[in-house]
Amino acid sequence: MTEPGTLAYGSGGTLHVMVDAEHYRIDPGDAQALLFSGRAAPVLQVRVVRDGSAPMGRTTIEGHAAVTGGGRAVALHTRAGSYVIPLVSFQRVARGEAASAPLFPLLQEGCYAG
């Protein structure tokens, strides 16, 4: 069984979130604000749009990442779904100590996964 998604460390401290065919990012300043002040961080994606005949990249906010209420995990909510990663794993990737860490599907309260 493959993991549903991955959080990976990128150049300049950018965090990359890969879920299926979707690729998102969390900028370094936003990741620091998330870890040190608990502020939710925007999850960004570059979308290709056409301006006349030339394709252009446009960065859009496609979700957010926030520390969970218990403070032990980070929840990532995107258009591709909702995922959770242990806070310790998120911190290790954000500091560049680990190259990547798996994401786990987040089941909403009251949902039956059977």
PDB file of C-alpha atoms in Angstrom:
ATOM      1  CA  MET A   1       0.000   0.000   0.000  1.00  0.00           C
ATOM      2  CA  THR A   2       1.382   3.411  -0.912  1.00  0.00           C
ATOM      3  CA  GLU A   3       1.165   6.469   1.283  1.00  0.00           C
ATOM      4  CA  PRO A   4      -1.562   8.974   0.331  1.00  0.00           C
ATOM      5  CA  GLY A   5       0.795  11.926   0.427  1.00  0.00           C
ATOM      6  CA  THR A   6       4.218  13.237   1.345  1.00  0.00           C
ATOM      7  CA  LEU A   7       5.638  16.351   2.976  1.00  0.00           C
ATOM      8  CA  ALA A   8       9.143  17.077   1.638  1.00  0.00           C
ATOM      9  CA  TYR A   9      11.860  19.647   2.299  1.00  0.00           C
ATOM     10  CA  GLY A  10      12.764  21.787  -0.701  1.00  0.00           C
ATOM     11  CA  SER A  11      15.282  24.431  -1.651  1.00  0.00           C
ATOM     12  CA  GLY A  12      15.331  27.515   0.539  1.00  0.00           C
ATOM     13  CA  GLY A  13      13.228  25.822   3.213  1.00  0.00           C
ATOM     14  CA  THR A  14      10.056  25.570   1.122  1.00  0.00           C
ATOM     15  CA  LEU A  15       7.911  22.613   2.153  1.00  0.00           C
ATOM     16  CA  HIS A  16       6.380  20.590  -0.674  1.00  0.00           C
ATOM     17  CA  VAL A  17       3.124  18.720  -0.181  1.00  0.00           C
ATOM     18  CA  MET A  18       2.529  15.983  -2.760  1.00  0.00           C
ATOM     19  CA  VAL A  19      -0.872  14.281  -2.795  1.00  0.00           C
ATOM     20  CA  ASP A  20      -1.634  11.999  -5.742  1.00  0.00           C
ATOM     21  CA  ALA A  21      -1.012  14.155  -8.833  1.00  0.00           C
ATOM     22  CA  GLU A  22      -1.356  17.435  -6.922  1.00  0.00           C
ATOM     23  CA  HIS A  23       1.664  19.468  -5.801  1.00  0.00           C
ATOM     24  CA  TYR A  24       1.359  22.206  -3.187  1.00  0.00           C
ATOM     25  CA  ARG A  25       3.860  24.237  -1.185  1.00  0.00           C
ATOM     26  CA  ILE A  26       4.179  26.025   2.141  1.00  0.00           C
ATOM     27  CA  ASP A  27       6.568  28.969   2.094  1.00  0.00           C
ATOM     28  CA  PRO A  28       9.352  29.029   4.731  1.00  0.00           C
ATOM     29  CA  GLY A  29       8.029  32.110   6.559  1.00  0.00           C
ATOM     30  CA  ASP A  30       4.560  30.593   6.796  1.00  0.00           C
ATOM     31  CA  ALA A  31       5.975  27.301   8.122  1.00  0.00           C
ATOM     32  CA  GLN A  32       7.917  29.206  10.803  1.00  0.00           C
ATOM     33  CA  ALA A  33       4.808  31.176  11.814  1.00  0.00           C
ATOM     34  CA  LEU A  34       2.903  27.888  12.072  1.00  0.00           C
ATOM     35  CA  LEU A  35       5.525  26.274  14.292  1.00  0.00           C
ATOM     36  CA  PHE A  36       6.487  29.203  16.503  1.00  0.00           C
ATOM     37  CA  SER A  37       3.253  31.160  16.908  1.00  0.00           C
ATOM     38  CA  GLY A  38       0.616  28.569  16.015  1.00  0.00           C
ATOM     39  CA  ARG A  39      -0.754  30.714  13.159  1.00  0.00           C
ATOM     40  CA  ALA A  40      -2.381  28.798  10.293  1.00  0.00           C
ATOM     41  CA  ALA A  41      -0.277  28.698   7.136  1.00  0.00           C
ATOM     42  CA  PRO A  42      -1.633  28.953   3.595  1.00  0.00           C
ATOM     43  CA  VAL A  43      -1.051  25.969   1.320  1.00  0.00           C
ATOM     44  CA  LEU A  44      -0.203  27.325  -2.143  1.00  0.00           C
ATOM     45  CA  GLN A  45      -0.283  25.933  -5.664  1.00  0.00           C
ATOM     46  CA  VAL A  46       0.946  27.342  -8.964  1.00  0.00           C
ATOM     47  CA  ARG A  47      -1.781  27.037 -11.581  1.00  0.00           C
ATOM     48  CA  VAL A  48      -1.151  27.556 -15.270  1.00  0.00           C
ATOM     49  CA  VAL A  49      -3.543  30.029 -16.849  1.00  0.00           C
ATOM     50  CA  ARG A  50      -3.602  31.509 -20.330  1.00  0.00           C
ATOM     51  CA  ASP A  51      -3.213  35.226 -20.795  1.00  0.00           C
ATOM     52  CA  GLY A  52      -3.885  35.598 -24.498  1.00  0.00           C
ATOM     53  CA  SER A  53      -1.738  32.947 -26.132  1.00  0.00           C
ATOM     54  CA  ALA A  54       1.035  32.641 -23.530  1.00  0.00           C
ATOM     55  CA  PRO A  55       0.630  30.330 -20.543  1.00  0.00           C
ATOM     56  CA  MET A  56       1.393  31.996 -17.216  1.00  0.00           C
ATOM     57  CA  GLY A  57       1.748  30.663 -13.696  1.00  0.00           C
ATOM     58  CA  ARG A  58      -0.545  32.081 -11.041  1.00  0.00           C
ATOM     59  CA  THR A  59      -0.079  31.215  -7.380  1.00  0.00           C
ATOM     60  CA  THR A  60      -3.321  30.490  -5.570  1.00  0.00           C
ATOM     61  CA  ILE A  61      -4.166  29.517  -2.008  1.00  0.00           C
ATOM     62  CA  GLU A  62      -5.573  25.994  -2.183  1.00  0.00           C
ATOM     63  CA  GLY A  63      -5.904  25.224   1.520  1.00  0.00           C
ATOM     64  CA  HIS A  64      -4.284  25.696   4.897  1.00  0.00           C
ATOM     65  CA  ALA A  65      -2.166  23.941   7.500  1.00  0.00           C
ATOM     66  CA  ALA A  66      -2.755  24.325  11.240  1.00  0.00           C
ATOM     67  CA  VAL A  67      -1.625  22.727  14.473  1.00  0.00           C
ATOM     68  CA  THR A  68      -4.414  20.541  15.843  1.00  0.00           C
ATOM     69  CA  GLY A  69      -6.176  21.388  19.097  1.00  0.00           C
ATOM     70  CA  GLY A  70      -4.130  18.873  21.092  1.00  0.00           C
ATOM     71  CA  GLY A  71      -0.900  20.314  19.727  1.00  0.00           C
ATOM     72  CA  ARG A  72       0.529  16.968  18.646  1.00  0.00           C
ATOM     73  CA  ALA A  73      -0.096  17.093  14.912  1.00  0.00           C
ATOM     74  CA  VAL A  74      -0.474  19.390  11.932  1.00  0.00           C
ATOM     75  CA  ALA A  75      -3.637  19.103   9.849  1.00  0.00           C
ATOM     76  CA  LEU A  76      -3.364  19.940   6.144  1.00  0.00           C
ATOM     77  CA  HIS A  77      -6.576  20.780   4.325  1.00  0.00           C
ATOM     78  CA  THR A  78      -6.414  21.031   0.515  1.00  0.00           C
ATOM     79  CA  ARG A  79      -8.758  20.539  -2.399  1.00  0.00           C
ATOM     80  CA  ALA A  80      -7.351  17.020  -2.703  1.00  0.00           C
ATOM     81  CA  GLY A  81      -8.488  16.184   0.840  1.00  0.00           C
ATOM     82  CA  SER A  82      -7.525  16.515   4.480  1.00  0.00           C
ATOM     83  CA  TYR A  83      -4.394  14.966   5.928  1.00  0.00           C
ATOM     84  CA  VAL A  84      -2.526  14.878   9.224  1.00  0.00           C
ATOM     85  CA  ILE A  85       1.157  14.588  10.058  1.00  0.00           C
ATOM     86  CA  PRO A  86       2.645  14.252  13.555  1.00  0.00           C
ATOM     87  CA  LEU A  87       4.048  17.594  14.760  1.00  0.00           C
ATOM     88  CA  VAL A  88       7.461  16.029  15.405  1.00  0.00           C
ATOM     89  CA  SER A  89       7.658  14.801  11.793  1.00  0.00           C
ATOM     90  CA  PHE A  90       6.542  18.199  10.463  1.00  0.00           C
ATOM     91  CA  GLN A  91       9.213  19.935  12.579  1.00  0.00           C
ATOM     92  CA  ARG A  92      11.967  17.578  11.393  1.00  0.00           C
ATOM     93  CA  VAL A  93      11.103  18.161   7.745  1.00  0.00           C
ATOM     94  CA  ALA A  94      10.750  21.941   8.253  1.00  0.00           C
ATOM     95  CA  ARG A  95      14.220  22.067   9.863  1.00  0.00           C
ATOM     96  CA  GLY A  96      15.726  19.982   7.056  1.00  0.00           C
ATOM     97  CA  GLU A  97      16.606  17.120   9.417  1.00  0.00           C
ATOM     98  CA  ALA A  98      14.428  14.728   7.414  1.00  0.00           C
ATOM     99  CA  ALA A  99      13.997  14.799   3.653  1.00  0.00           C
ATOM    100  CA  SER A 100      10.330  13.795   3.794  1.00  0.00           C
ATOM    101  CA  ALA A 101       7.540  12.364   5.923  1.00  0.00           C
ATOM    102  CA  PRO A 102       4.265  10.631   5.053  1.00  0.00           C
ATOM    103  CA  LEU A 103       0.850  12.237   5.351  1.00  0.00           C
ATOM    104  CA  PHE A 104      -2.068  10.288   6.741  1.00  0.00           C
ATOM    105  CA  PRO A 105      -5.713  10.723   5.712  1.00  0.00           C
ATOM    106  CA  LEU A 106      -7.689  12.729   8.254  1.00  0.00           C
ATOM    107  CA  LEU A 107     -11.078  11.255   9.059  1.00  0.00           C
ATOM    108  CA  GLN A 108     -13.641  13.810  10.136  1.00  0.00           C
ATOM    109  CA  GLU A 109     -15.634  13.197  13.315  1.00  0.00           C
ATOM    110  CA  GLY A 110     -18.792  11.256  12.680  1.00  0.00           C
ATOM    111  CA  CYS A 111     -17.474   9.708   9.442  1.00  0.00           C
ATOM    112  CA  TYR A 112     -17.471   5.968   9.028  1.00  0.00           C
ATOM    113  CA  ALA A 113     -14.494   4.601   7.117  1.00  0.00           C
ATOM    114  CA  GLY A 114     -15.711   1.055   6.739  1.00  0.00           C
TER     115      GLY A 114
END
